[in-house]
Structures are given as structure tokens and as C-alpha cells.
Amino acid sequence: MFWRQRSPTFLSLWPLLFLIIRLAVHAQNISTSGPVPPLQWINITGLTTGSAPPALRDASIGYFEGTRTLLIFGGESAQGIPQSQTFLLNLDSLSWSQNSPPNGLNSAPPARSAAISGDDTAASYRTGHIVIGGLGNNGEALSDVWEFDYNGQFWSQVQLSPGGPSARYGAVGGKDPRTPTVTSSDSSTPNNSFYLAGGISGKTVNPLSDVWQLNVTGTLSSNNPTAVEASWMQILGYRSGTPSKVGAAGAVVSSTVAGTQDIISFGGCTSSDDTTPSESCASSEAYMIRTDQDVIGSSNTCPVPRIGATVVPNTNGDSSDFNNQVFVVFGLYNHSLWSDEGGLEKGEVDVLNVETGVWDRVLPAGDPGTDGTNPPAYPSPRQGAVGLSWSLALAGSSRSSASDSIFFGGVDTNGNYLNEVWILRAYNAQLTQTNQSWSNSSGQLAGGVSADGQGVTVQFMTQCANPLSPQATQTPTDPGGASPTSSTTPTSTPTYAYDTSVVHKALSPISLALVFPAVIGSRLSMASVTSMQPPGHVVLGVSSILVAVAAYALGVAGLATSFTSITSPFSSMSLGKRSSQLSLALKTGHGTAGLALFIVFYGVLPLLFAFATCYQRSSHRHTDHNREETTSNGDDSRPRLNSTETGEKEALYKGRAASPLRYSDTPVDKPRARTRSWAHLSHLGMPGRRSSESTHDTAVAPTPAHHSFEVVNRPARTRRASGNSLAAFSDPRRPGSPRNLGDTSWFDGRRSMSAVGELNYPLNELSHRPDPSTPGTTILDMTSTSGLMPAAGPTTPEMPRSLDIFLHVLFHASLLALCILSLIQLRSRAPRAAFVVFLIGTALFYTALFALSWSGKPRYSVLTALLARLRGHPTHTGYTPGNITPSRPLSATGSEIPFPTEQRSPYQHYPPYRAASTVPDEYPPTIGHAVNEVNDDDEEDEDTRQRRIEEEMSRRDVSIVTVPRRKLFLTNPELDRG
């Protein structure tokens, strides 16, 4: 039965489980939070003088800060011919020139393009520029290494040790200019390392996993032009599953995590053969090769897929976040397959965080010209441009206020070769999507090499590039395939920097989803304002506990799998050694927040609830023990005064006659006739009742069981004066049977004189004629207590204890935070349907909470009490018997017996009894007729007292109005009389 009732809950979770299991682990994502520096494009082509280089693509670019010289070497001209010329641009004077080597040092590298290059600065030992391999004349790949000396303006071929990679071009790599030199124990001069990954060797495209490191050492000067040495070392070898790229762009970035350098590769086409890349086969993921961990990872696919892009590191030092960023600019894409919302035409810069694999798409400010009057200009889309970054401004007077990236050449979408020089200036500030203002953002936009950032703002793009058709993206071609081809795959497979198994992604939200019915079921099983024990509360309570235990177990399992299955940012393609999983657990904000919330929700809260439960039980046991001691010692504090159970009331007053219902073996021959006057009590042999009997002292001797009847636990109430003071004691109706001889008709005796004597007949008639009993006071009627019980009115919501309030608020705050965290992750990583299902479930859960609290379920709840206050309902109860919880369930036997309907008062033979109360009276007494009490030390005899009472009663009319406010117990000791 229990499982049948739970089955709808579990069936409702199957859609969410199915969607999460099918979740796309590498779902597309875009980050628009930044930070990024304020960016501005500046065109300095028209500001330069001298003999500028021709229009080129895939040239080599370098920079030396000591002479403020920008170097352009080689490249492919518009005629498709590799070049061997060297051009130098002085960035102080913005004048072009060609190198002038010393006599005897006129040798130069063979013409080439698409080579790997970087600057080699090692104090006074070397101030040069390294060129590695490339595409030479006749289409052959090169493997030689040359270095250009900035001071002497000559070229020198580097002496290579045996071994090394095959000749290749089109590889990705180089060196980050921020990387310091390293002094080796086996060399007297500092070393610099350059990296090479992938590339084309003849007709073969090497995979990106084929990574080599070139260590350069020695001295270079005009006096010692041939003392530079280098050796190759293979870091990674061929690994299956890694792509081979043509037309990709790359750079090297210093890693702030391991202190080494990471190789970044972006875009291009996946192919195993040497082919001309095409925009239709381009991809948009970036591959990150961590050289010290032997692993490769990939980013998501947010930017538009392109070929021939340019990648440079973000060297701005205003934020530590910039150290892990690269700028991706330029490139060409297929306009019929993709839409980038006009980004590249507006100078779009894609910012990649190499540690997280997340993108930002931003549109920088343009160049309005030196006078600032022209419309802002942007570089046109192009492929084959080369660039580098520096930590200061490369041109202009305010060099310390910004960092520059400079770009040269390329081929535009129309096939035109370019020799333009553009600067992407990053000002020293941080911008995010929510905070796009900085100190110079106001004012008119300024341009030129001396631009200081006035009026510079950036625009964050909120969407990734959109495919225009299902064939817009590519699936990597099998290594044995002939060429890259289009595919019907909707998107290429993106990868997150840190990833976990699908078990963690499924168990965590399912655990929260199970908490929802557990909370709702527990609230339904609690007491409400309308019912202390709701129907089915036991089943609901047990079911809620079992579901909560299942949710707890799944939550713990979900956390455990997050630690055991997490992979490093670069472990999507295993290449050997992997990072420690525990060291990666808290790399992201999601991991840190999730662990903190797990500790609170699954660790601290259960312990606090257990402590609160134990504390409450201990407090109750201590209270019960004190009550037992109070009762056994005969204390006058009346510990059970507020109880509504008749058995408890009877036990407190042992000197009183028991109920005829419990002592049914008492012989009952004839009921004693009742009289109307209080004075008759003394004449019938009943002693006057003293005030000392109103207490429950166990030392008092038991009273003989011949009283009329008593109200055992009448609550204190206010007595008000009545206009008819004798209405309650002088019965205006003719009694149903004679009360005394005066009421007997002597004519009745004459009708049957033959049977009895004349005098004996009225006496017998007086004693045998039964008096109609008050309904509800006979043995039969006493099986019902409902006649004297007022209907329990509806209770009101109440605030829990302070400890419970704290625990409930902490529980719901933690649960809400976990739901928000899960929704964020489902929104970014899961299919939209999974996100919608969980969002709807969360909304239904909180709607149900408010609906139950609005209807008063449960009674002891912060939300229920607050809603009641908002509606104007009281949130506390007065001291009324109906609100007191009985020690055991009340009997419903004889509930059909009504309250006595006779107008004659049932309290004619004895004054109403009211026990002394130690609880503050709900109805404080007012000025009126008090009940006269007899003290033990009263010297007045009984006859005098009775006459005084008779006289007093004859002078007054007393109306007794009984408003039953709590359960009453009546005894009829008159049945014990003979």
C-alpha cells in the first residue's frame, strides 16, 4: 500500500531523470560577465612613413622594447610567392625601414611564410627574434631555425642538436613575451623555450598532440654571430582522438596555474591531408594544450567558425583575470551557413578564458581618426594577419595607461592582400556586462596613437553565433578521410574546462526533486488549525521520512561522484598524465558554492534537527517527572488543572464520591426525592459543606458518598447580577412529583383506602413516586460527555519555538539556494527541457507551500503565522479549555445524547462547586454575589447558618447561567443512599 501511494511521485521524476541522463555534457554556453578591459581599435597605417612592406599574409612579427622596433619578416605576397625581406617599424617615429646588417653578416633566411616565431630576449646575451620552419619556395616545408639580432639588424642560423620534428608549416605555437628566461645547470647562458604543435609536413597534417619544445641558449652579437644553440624535446606524441588542423590560429599563454605555458589553437578545418582550408569546413572550438600535464582540452563553440584568425594573449595587467585570457580577432567564415550578428564587420573581439574555456564576445570602440571627427572605423574581416601583444602601449605618449596588441597584413573576403597596421588598445580598467562604465567612458570618442580612452565603451554580445542551416557545422573528419566535409551534425561538440560524470549531474537535481514531496508530505501530516490529527497522518509521515532518506542518500552520492569523476580543464582528450581530481574540485564557483551548501543542507541541518529533537524530548521528560513529584507530594499547585480528561480530574479528588458509571455495583432501589430549598439539606441529615472541601489535599478524610452531584472541574467564571435573583432556586413550574407532604393530594389517598392506611399512602406515594431525573445525569445518560462538552472551536496558527524558527528558515534558505544553483547549471549545461521540468517542479513546490500555509497547514509554522497576520487572523490563543490537548483521545461514546433541555436547574440540591485555580482566569471576577464559604473556625452552629442562608435567599433572586467552557464531570452520590 505504501509503495502504491509513492509510485506517482517516482513516476513524476522519470521525465527529469531521462532528460538529465540525456543531457549534453558539453552544452553550448556564453559568458557575458567579463571582466574585459575597455577596448578600442586604432588604425596607424596612414600615420606611418618610409618604405612600408608590401601586402602580405602569414608573415612573422616581432618586437624589441629596447629599440622600440616592430619586425615584419617573410610572408606570402599577393602573387602567392613567399618573401624573405625584413621590415622594421620604429614605433616612436612610426617610420618604416629595412634592416641594415653589418658587413659580412648579410646572410638571411630563405623565403618563407606560415612559420612559428617569437622573441628571444635573455638579458645581454640575446636580443633577437626566432623563426622556426615555415612554407618555402616550391611548396616545400622547412625545418631550419633562424634568429634576428635587433641591435645588429642581422640574421644568424641557430645551431640545432640532432633530432627534432619533421619539417612543417602552418603549426601553432611560439612564446609568450611575459615568460621569463630560465637558467639551466648545464648552460652558462639563460634559456628560452619555444613551442610547436601540429602543422603540415608535406602531404601529412600532424595532430595537435604532436608537441615539441625548442630550448634556445647561447650568445648573439655582431662579434659572436654563430654562438646560438638550440635543441628539440618532444613533450607530447601522437595520441588518437586529437584533431589535425589546417588554417588554425594559435598563440602561447603563460599559465597562472602551473607556471608553465599553454598552447592555444583556434578554428581551422579538421583534416589529415594537406588541403586548402575553406570557410565551409571551419570549426569554432579552441584547443588548450597544457605542456606540463600532457593533456589537451577544448572550449565550447561560441564564436563563429572561421579560418585564418589571429590569436594573441591579453597582456593588460590591471586584473589577474586578464592573465588567463586571449583575444581572437579576424578570420573568415561562410555567411550562407552562419550568422555572427555582424560582429566581425564591427571589429568583434572574442575573449577566451583558457582556464575555464568560456567565451566573451565584445565589440570594441572604433577609431574616429586623429581629430575625432570621423565615423568610428574598424578593421575589415581578414585571414592570415599576424599580431603580438605587449604590456604597455606600443605607440603614443601615454604608454602606461594601456596595453597594445598590434596586427599586420592579411587577406580580406574579396581576396585582397593587405599591409594595414592596426592596434587593439586595452585600457587599464575592468568592464562587465552589468558595469560598463569607467573613468574615461564619458565624453567624445578620441582616436589616433595618443588616444587615452576618452569615450571608449564596449558592447557585450549576449548570444553565440547562430547556424543558418543544419549543415552549418562540421564533424571532424576521420583521420583516414580525404578532406574536410560538411556534416549534418547540428553543432560540433564543445567541452567545458571542468567536467563531471553524468551520474553527478543526474543525482544532484533528483535529490532536490525528492526533497519537494518529502517536505509537502511532512507538512500535511502535522497538526493544522482545523485538525490535530489529519487523516492519514501516519502514512504521510512515514512516507515523507522514507522519501527524505532517499533524497539524502542521492545527495551524498551526487557529491561523492563530483569528486571522483571531475576532470581537469584539459582532460577531454587524455594524453597521458592527469591532474589530481581533488585539486580540481574547487576550481569553479559552482563547485565552491555547491560544497558549501551541501555541508549546510546535508550535514549541519540534520545534526541541528537531531539535537533539537533530543532536547525537546529531554525537556518533556523533565517536566513529566516534576509533575509526578508534585502529584505524589500533594502539592497545592494542581498540576493537572488544565487537563480535559475526566479520569485525571477524578483521581485528584479522592475524597469525593465516584461516578455511578464506574461504581455501577451500588444498589439502586429508589431515587431520593429532591427538594427545592437549600435549608432542606440539613433536615435530611446532610451536613453543611465547608469551604475546606474545595481543595484536593489528600489529608482530608473522604466525604461520605451521599452528596447530590458535583461539578468536579468547573472553570472560574464571572458571576453577574440578575434581575430575577430567585429564578434559579425557586422552580416556578409545578413539580412532576410531590416534593414533601405539603405537595401531596389527600384526595388521592381516599381512592384506595382498602389497600393501605390513610396516613401510610401519602408517605409511600411520596417515597416511591420517582422524580424525573435531569437528562444526562442518570446512569444511561452518563455514558455521554458531549452534552457538557463545548464543541472545540478552530485553533489559530502559532509561531514555533525560536530554535525551530531558526532551523526552518535555515532549511528553506539552503534548499532555495540549492535550487537556484541547480537551475543555473541546468540552464547552461542541460537540454532546455530538463531546465524547464526542474523549474516547473520548483515553482509547484513553492506554490504548494504557500497554499498549505494559507489554509493553516501546518499550525506551527512561520509562514502560516505570517500569512494569518496578513489576513488579520490572530496568531495566538487565549486560555480556553477547548485549546488544551487531552492526555489521551476523548471518548465519542454516546455523542448522540443532548444537553439537558429542562428549564429546571440541575444544581438545586447543592451549591455549584468550583475548584481553586492557579491559572490566570480568562474571565476575571467582577463585583457581584459571591459564594459564601464556611470556615472550620466558624463559631456559628449549623441551624443558625441554615436559617441565615434561608433568609438571605428569600431576599434575593439568584440566576445561575452555566456556560460550559471545558469538559465537566458530574457525580451523583445520591444513589448510594438507602
PDB file of C-alpha atoms in Angstrom, residues 715-873:
ATOM      1  CA  PRO A 715     -13.701  26.734  35.432  1.00  0.00           C
ATOM      2  CA  ALA A 716     -13.700  30.050  37.163  1.00  0.00           C
ATOM      3  CA  ARG A 717     -16.186  32.440  35.622  1.00  0.00           C
ATOM      4  CA  THR A 718     -17.678  35.828  36.206  1.00  0.00           C
ATOM      5  CA  ARG A 719     -20.993  35.971  38.019  1.00  0.00           C
ATOM      6  CA  ARG A 720     -23.196  38.854  37.130  1.00  0.00           C
ATOM      7  CA  ALA A 721     -26.197  40.150  38.985  1.00  0.00           C
ATOM      8  CA  SER A 722     -29.580  39.192  37.657  1.00  0.00           C
ATOM      9  CA  GLY A 723     -32.843  40.997  37.706  1.00  0.00           C
ATOM     10  CA  ASN A 724     -34.621  37.894  38.976  1.00  0.00           C
ATOM     11  CA  SER A 725     -32.491  36.773  41.890  1.00  0.00           C
ATOM     12  CA  LEU A 726     -34.645  33.742  42.864  1.00  0.00           C
ATOM     13  CA  ALA A 727     -35.141  32.363  39.391  1.00  0.00           C
ATOM     14  CA  ALA A 728     -32.552  29.673  39.808  1.00  0.00           C
ATOM     15  CA  PHE A 729     -33.665  28.391  43.216  1.00  0.00           C
ATOM     16  CA  SER A 730     -37.437  28.729  43.145  1.00  0.00           C
ATOM     17  CA  ASP A 731     -38.776  26.489  40.447  1.00  0.00           C
ATOM     18  CA  PRO A 732     -41.825  28.288  39.004  1.00  0.00           C
ATOM     19  CA  ARG A 733     -43.167  25.077  37.463  1.00  0.00           C
ATOM     20  CA  ARG A 734     -45.236  22.572  39.243  1.00  0.00           C
ATOM     21  CA  PRO A 735     -43.003  19.629  40.014  1.00  0.00           C
ATOM     22  CA  GLY A 736     -43.707  16.362  38.311  1.00  0.00           C
ATOM     23  CA  SER A 737     -43.862  14.532  41.662  1.00  0.00           C
ATOM     24  CA  PRO A 738     -44.541  15.709  45.208  1.00  0.00           C
ATOM     25  CA  ARG A 739     -41.506  17.032  46.977  1.00  0.00           C
ATOM     26  CA  ASN A 740     -42.958  16.967  50.527  1.00  0.00           C
ATOM     27  CA  LEU A 741     -46.145  16.223  52.340  1.00  0.00           C
ATOM     28  CA  GLY A 742     -47.446  19.646  51.568  1.00  0.00           C
ATOM     29  CA  ASP A 743     -47.426  18.789  47.901  1.00  0.00           C
ATOM     30  CA  THR A 744     -49.368  15.542  48.341  1.00  0.00           C
ATOM     31  CA  SER A 745     -53.101  15.486  47.491  1.00  0.00           C
ATOM     32  CA  TRP A 746     -55.103  13.860  50.300  1.00  0.00           C
ATOM     33  CA  PHE A 747     -57.872  13.104  47.905  1.00  0.00           C
ATOM     34  CA  ASP A 748     -55.696  10.598  46.137  1.00  0.00           C
ATOM     35  CA  GLY A 749     -55.449   8.547  49.294  1.00  0.00           C
ATOM     36  CA  ARG A 750     -59.193   8.199  49.611  1.00  0.00           C
ATOM     37  CA  ARG A 751     -59.402   6.414  46.291  1.00  0.00           C
ATOM     38  CA  SER A 752     -57.579   3.329  47.573  1.00  0.00           C
ATOM     39  CA  MET A 753     -58.236   3.203  51.296  1.00  0.00           C
ATOM     40  CA  SER A 754     -58.826  -0.512  51.064  1.00  0.00           C
ATOM     41  CA  ALA A 755     -55.264  -1.112  50.102  1.00  0.00           C
ATOM     42  CA  VAL A 756     -53.339   0.972  52.643  1.00  0.00           C
ATOM     43  CA  GLY A 757     -53.835   3.158  55.622  1.00  0.00           C
ATOM     44  CA  GLU A 758     -54.837   6.747  55.252  1.00  0.00           C
ATOM     45  CA  LEU A 759     -51.574   8.070  56.545  1.00  0.00           C
ATOM     46  CA  ASN A 760     -49.321   5.448  55.060  1.00  0.00           C
ATOM     47  CA  TYR A 761     -50.487   6.047  51.491  1.00  0.00           C
ATOM     48  CA  PRO A 762     -49.158   9.585  51.067  1.00  0.00           C
ATOM     49  CA  LEU A 763     -45.873   8.598  52.689  1.00  0.00           C
ATOM     50  CA  ASN A 764     -45.461   5.661  50.362  1.00  0.00           C
ATOM     51  CA  GLU A 765     -46.563   7.723  47.432  1.00  0.00           C
ATOM     52  CA  LEU A 766     -44.075  10.375  48.422  1.00  0.00           C
ATOM     53  CA  SER A 767     -41.177   7.943  48.701  1.00  0.00           C
ATOM     54  CA  HIS A 768     -41.963   5.630  45.755  1.00  0.00           C
ATOM     55  CA  ARG A 769     -43.010   8.115  43.182  1.00  0.00           C
ATOM     56  CA  PRO A 770     -39.831   8.717  41.163  1.00  0.00           C
ATOM     57  CA  ASP A 771     -38.731  12.206  40.390  1.00  0.00           C
ATOM     58  CA  PRO A 772     -37.966  12.832  36.738  1.00  0.00           C
ATOM     59  CA  SER A 773     -34.206  12.943  36.508  1.00  0.00           C
ATOM     60  CA  THR A 774     -32.283  15.541  34.692  1.00  0.00           C
ATOM     61  CA  PRO A 775     -31.277  14.223  31.287  1.00  0.00           C
ATOM     62  CA  GLY A 776     -27.632  13.435  31.216  1.00  0.00           C
ATOM     63  CA  THR A 777     -27.382  12.625  34.969  1.00  0.00           C
ATOM     64  CA  THR A 778     -28.747   9.073  35.003  1.00  0.00           C
ATOM     65  CA  ILE A 779     -26.590   6.008  34.590  1.00  0.00           C
ATOM     66  CA  LEU A 780     -27.636   5.671  30.985  1.00  0.00           C
ATOM     67  CA  ASP A 781     -27.169   9.302  30.212  1.00  0.00           C
ATOM     68  CA  MET A 782     -23.743   9.489  31.806  1.00  0.00           C
ATOM     69  CA  THR A 783     -22.224   7.400  29.053  1.00  0.00           C
ATOM     70  CA  SER A 784     -22.122  10.621  27.121  1.00  0.00           C
ATOM     71  CA  THR A 785     -19.962  13.579  27.974  1.00  0.00           C
ATOM     72  CA  SER A 786     -20.756  15.529  24.878  1.00  0.00           C
ATOM     73  CA  GLY A 787     -23.679  17.216  26.439  1.00  0.00           C
ATOM     74  CA  LEU A 788     -21.454  19.059  28.855  1.00  0.00           C
ATOM     75  CA  MET A 789     -18.581  19.475  26.386  1.00  0.00           C
ATOM     76  CA  PRO A 790     -18.488  22.565  24.208  1.00  0.00           C
ATOM     77  CA  ALA A 791     -17.555  21.969  20.627  1.00  0.00           C
ATOM     78  CA  ALA A 792     -13.823  22.561  20.175  1.00  0.00           C
ATOM     79  CA  GLY A 793     -13.500  25.717  18.168  1.00  0.00           C
ATOM     80  CA  PRO A 794     -10.902  26.116  15.440  1.00  0.00           C
ATOM     81  CA  THR A 795      -7.399  26.784  16.680  1.00  0.00           C
ATOM     82  CA  THR A 796      -5.211  29.568  15.384  1.00  0.00           C
ATOM     83  CA  PRO A 797      -1.721  29.454  13.786  1.00  0.00           C
ATOM     84  CA  GLU A 798       1.157  29.859  16.170  1.00  0.00           C
ATOM     85  CA  MET A 799       4.824  30.684  15.802  1.00  0.00           C
ATOM     86  CA  PRO A 800       7.168  27.786  16.540  1.00  0.00           C
ATOM     87  CA  ARG A 801       9.842  27.974  19.162  1.00  0.00           C
ATOM     88  CA  SER A 802      12.817  30.220  18.499  1.00  0.00           C
ATOM     89  CA  LEU A 803      15.069  27.232  17.801  1.00  0.00           C
ATOM     90  CA  ASP A 804      12.523  25.771  15.387  1.00  0.00           C
ATOM     91  CA  ILE A 805      12.188  29.127  13.605  1.00  0.00           C
ATOM     92  CA  PHE A 806      15.940  29.262  13.093  1.00  0.00           C
ATOM     93  CA  LEU A 807      16.084  25.695  11.785  1.00  0.00           C
ATOM     94  CA  HIS A 808      13.119  26.152   9.433  1.00  0.00           C
ATOM     95  CA  VAL A 809      14.476  29.391   7.986  1.00  0.00           C
ATOM     96  CA  LEU A 810      17.951  27.879   7.512  1.00  0.00           C
ATOM     97  CA  PHE A 811      16.445  24.775   5.894  1.00  0.00           C
ATOM     98  CA  HIS A 812      14.346  26.654   3.363  1.00  0.00           C
ATOM     99  CA  ALA A 813      17.107  29.188   2.618  1.00  0.00           C
ATOM    100  CA  SER A 814      19.558  26.367   1.891  1.00  0.00           C
ATOM    101  CA  LEU A 815      17.002  24.493  -0.198  1.00  0.00           C
ATOM    102  CA  LEU A 816      16.216  27.613  -2.235  1.00  0.00           C
ATOM    103  CA  ALA A 817      19.919  28.294  -2.795  1.00  0.00           C
ATOM    104  CA  LEU A 818      20.472  24.719  -3.979  1.00  0.00           C
ATOM    105  CA  CYS A 819      17.508  25.000  -6.334  1.00  0.00           C
ATOM    106  CA  ILE A 820      18.876  28.234  -7.806  1.00  0.00           C
ATOM    107  CA  LEU A 821      22.327  26.697  -8.199  1.00  0.00           C
ATOM    108  CA  SER A 822      20.854  23.659  -9.938  1.00  0.00           C
ATOM    109  CA  LEU A 823      18.714  25.808 -12.214  1.00  0.00           C
ATOM    110  CA  ILE A 824      21.757  27.834 -13.255  1.00  0.00           C
ATOM    111  CA  GLN A 825      23.683  24.706 -14.167  1.00  0.00           C
ATOM    112  CA  LEU A 826      20.717  23.097 -15.927  1.00  0.00           C
ATOM    113  CA  ARG A 827      20.189  26.290 -17.870  1.00  0.00           C
ATOM    114  CA  SER A 828      23.760  26.389 -19.107  1.00  0.00           C
ATOM    115  CA  ARG A 829      24.621  22.700 -19.471  1.00  0.00           C
ATOM    116  CA  ALA A 830      21.430  20.672 -19.788  1.00  0.00           C
ATOM    117  CA  PRO A 831      18.843  20.462 -22.542  1.00  0.00           C
ATOM    118  CA  ARG A 832      16.226  23.166 -22.276  1.00  0.00           C
ATOM    119  CA  ALA A 833      13.528  20.598 -21.473  1.00  0.00           C
ATOM    120  CA  ALA A 834      15.400  19.441 -18.344  1.00  0.00           C
ATOM    121  CA  PHE A 835      15.717  23.018 -17.178  1.00  0.00           C
ATOM    122  CA  VAL A 836      12.008  23.672 -17.792  1.00  0.00           C
ATOM    123  CA  VAL A 837      10.941  20.497 -15.943  1.00  0.00           C
ATOM    124  CA  PHE A 838      13.011  21.345 -12.876  1.00  0.00           C
ATOM    125  CA  LEU A 839      11.877  24.967 -12.970  1.00  0.00           C
ATOM    126  CA  ILE A 840       8.213  23.919 -13.100  1.00  0.00           C
ATOM    127  CA  GLY A 841       8.745  21.439 -10.267  1.00  0.00           C
ATOM    128  CA  THR A 842      10.366  24.104  -8.124  1.00  0.00           C
ATOM    129  CA  ALA A 843       7.564  26.571  -8.848  1.00  0.00           C
ATOM    130  CA  LEU A 844       4.904  23.960  -7.992  1.00  0.00           C
ATOM    131  CA  PHE A 845       6.689  23.115  -4.750  1.00  0.00           C
ATOM    132  CA  TYR A 846       6.746  26.700  -3.501  1.00  0.00           C
ATOM    133  CA  THR A 847       3.195  27.248  -4.710  1.00  0.00           C
ATOM    134  CA  ALA A 848       2.111  24.231  -2.659  1.00  0.00           C
ATOM    135  CA  LEU A 849       3.946  25.586   0.380  1.00  0.00           C
ATOM    136  CA  PHE A 850       2.093  28.890   0.181  1.00  0.00           C
ATOM    137  CA  ALA A 851      -1.239  27.183  -0.468  1.00  0.00           C
ATOM    138  CA  LEU A 852      -0.881  24.895   2.559  1.00  0.00           C
ATOM    139  CA  SER A 853       0.214  27.764   4.785  1.00  0.00           C
ATOM    140  CA  TRP A 854      -2.720  29.845   3.570  1.00  0.00           C
ATOM    141  CA  SER A 855      -5.100  27.065   4.645  1.00  0.00           C
ATOM    142  CA  GLY A 856      -3.400  26.712   8.035  1.00  0.00           C
ATOM    143  CA  LYS A 857      -1.248  23.637   7.413  1.00  0.00           C
ATOM    144  CA  PRO A 858       0.730  23.151   9.497  1.00  0.00           C
ATOM    145  CA  ARG A 859      -0.411  25.085  12.533  1.00  0.00           C
ATOM    146  CA  TYR A 860       3.056  25.699  13.972  1.00  0.00           C
ATOM    147  CA  SER A 861       4.761  27.392  11.039  1.00  0.00           C
ATOM    148  CA  VAL A 862       6.407  30.751  10.471  1.00  0.00           C
ATOM    149  CA  LEU A 863       4.844  31.125   7.034  1.00  0.00           C
ATOM    150  CA  THR A 864       1.398  30.061   8.291  1.00  0.00           C
ATOM    151  CA  ALA A 865       1.556  32.551  11.148  1.00  0.00           C
ATOM    152  CA  LEU A 866       2.763  35.378   8.913  1.00  0.00           C
ATOM    153  CA  LEU A 867       0.040  34.751   6.350  1.00  0.00           C
ATOM    154  CA  ALA A 868      -2.546  34.648   9.132  1.00  0.00           C
ATOM    155  CA  ARG A 869      -1.347  38.019  10.379  1.00  0.00           C
ATOM    156  CA  LEU A 870      -1.536  39.449   6.896  1.00  0.00           C
ATOM    157  CA  ARG A 871      -5.125  38.231   6.688  1.00  0.00           C
ATOM    158  CA  GLY A 872      -5.963  39.791  10.065  1.00  0.00           C
ATOM    159  CA  HIS A 873      -6.356  36.478  11.922  1.00  0.00           C
TER     160      HIS A 873
END
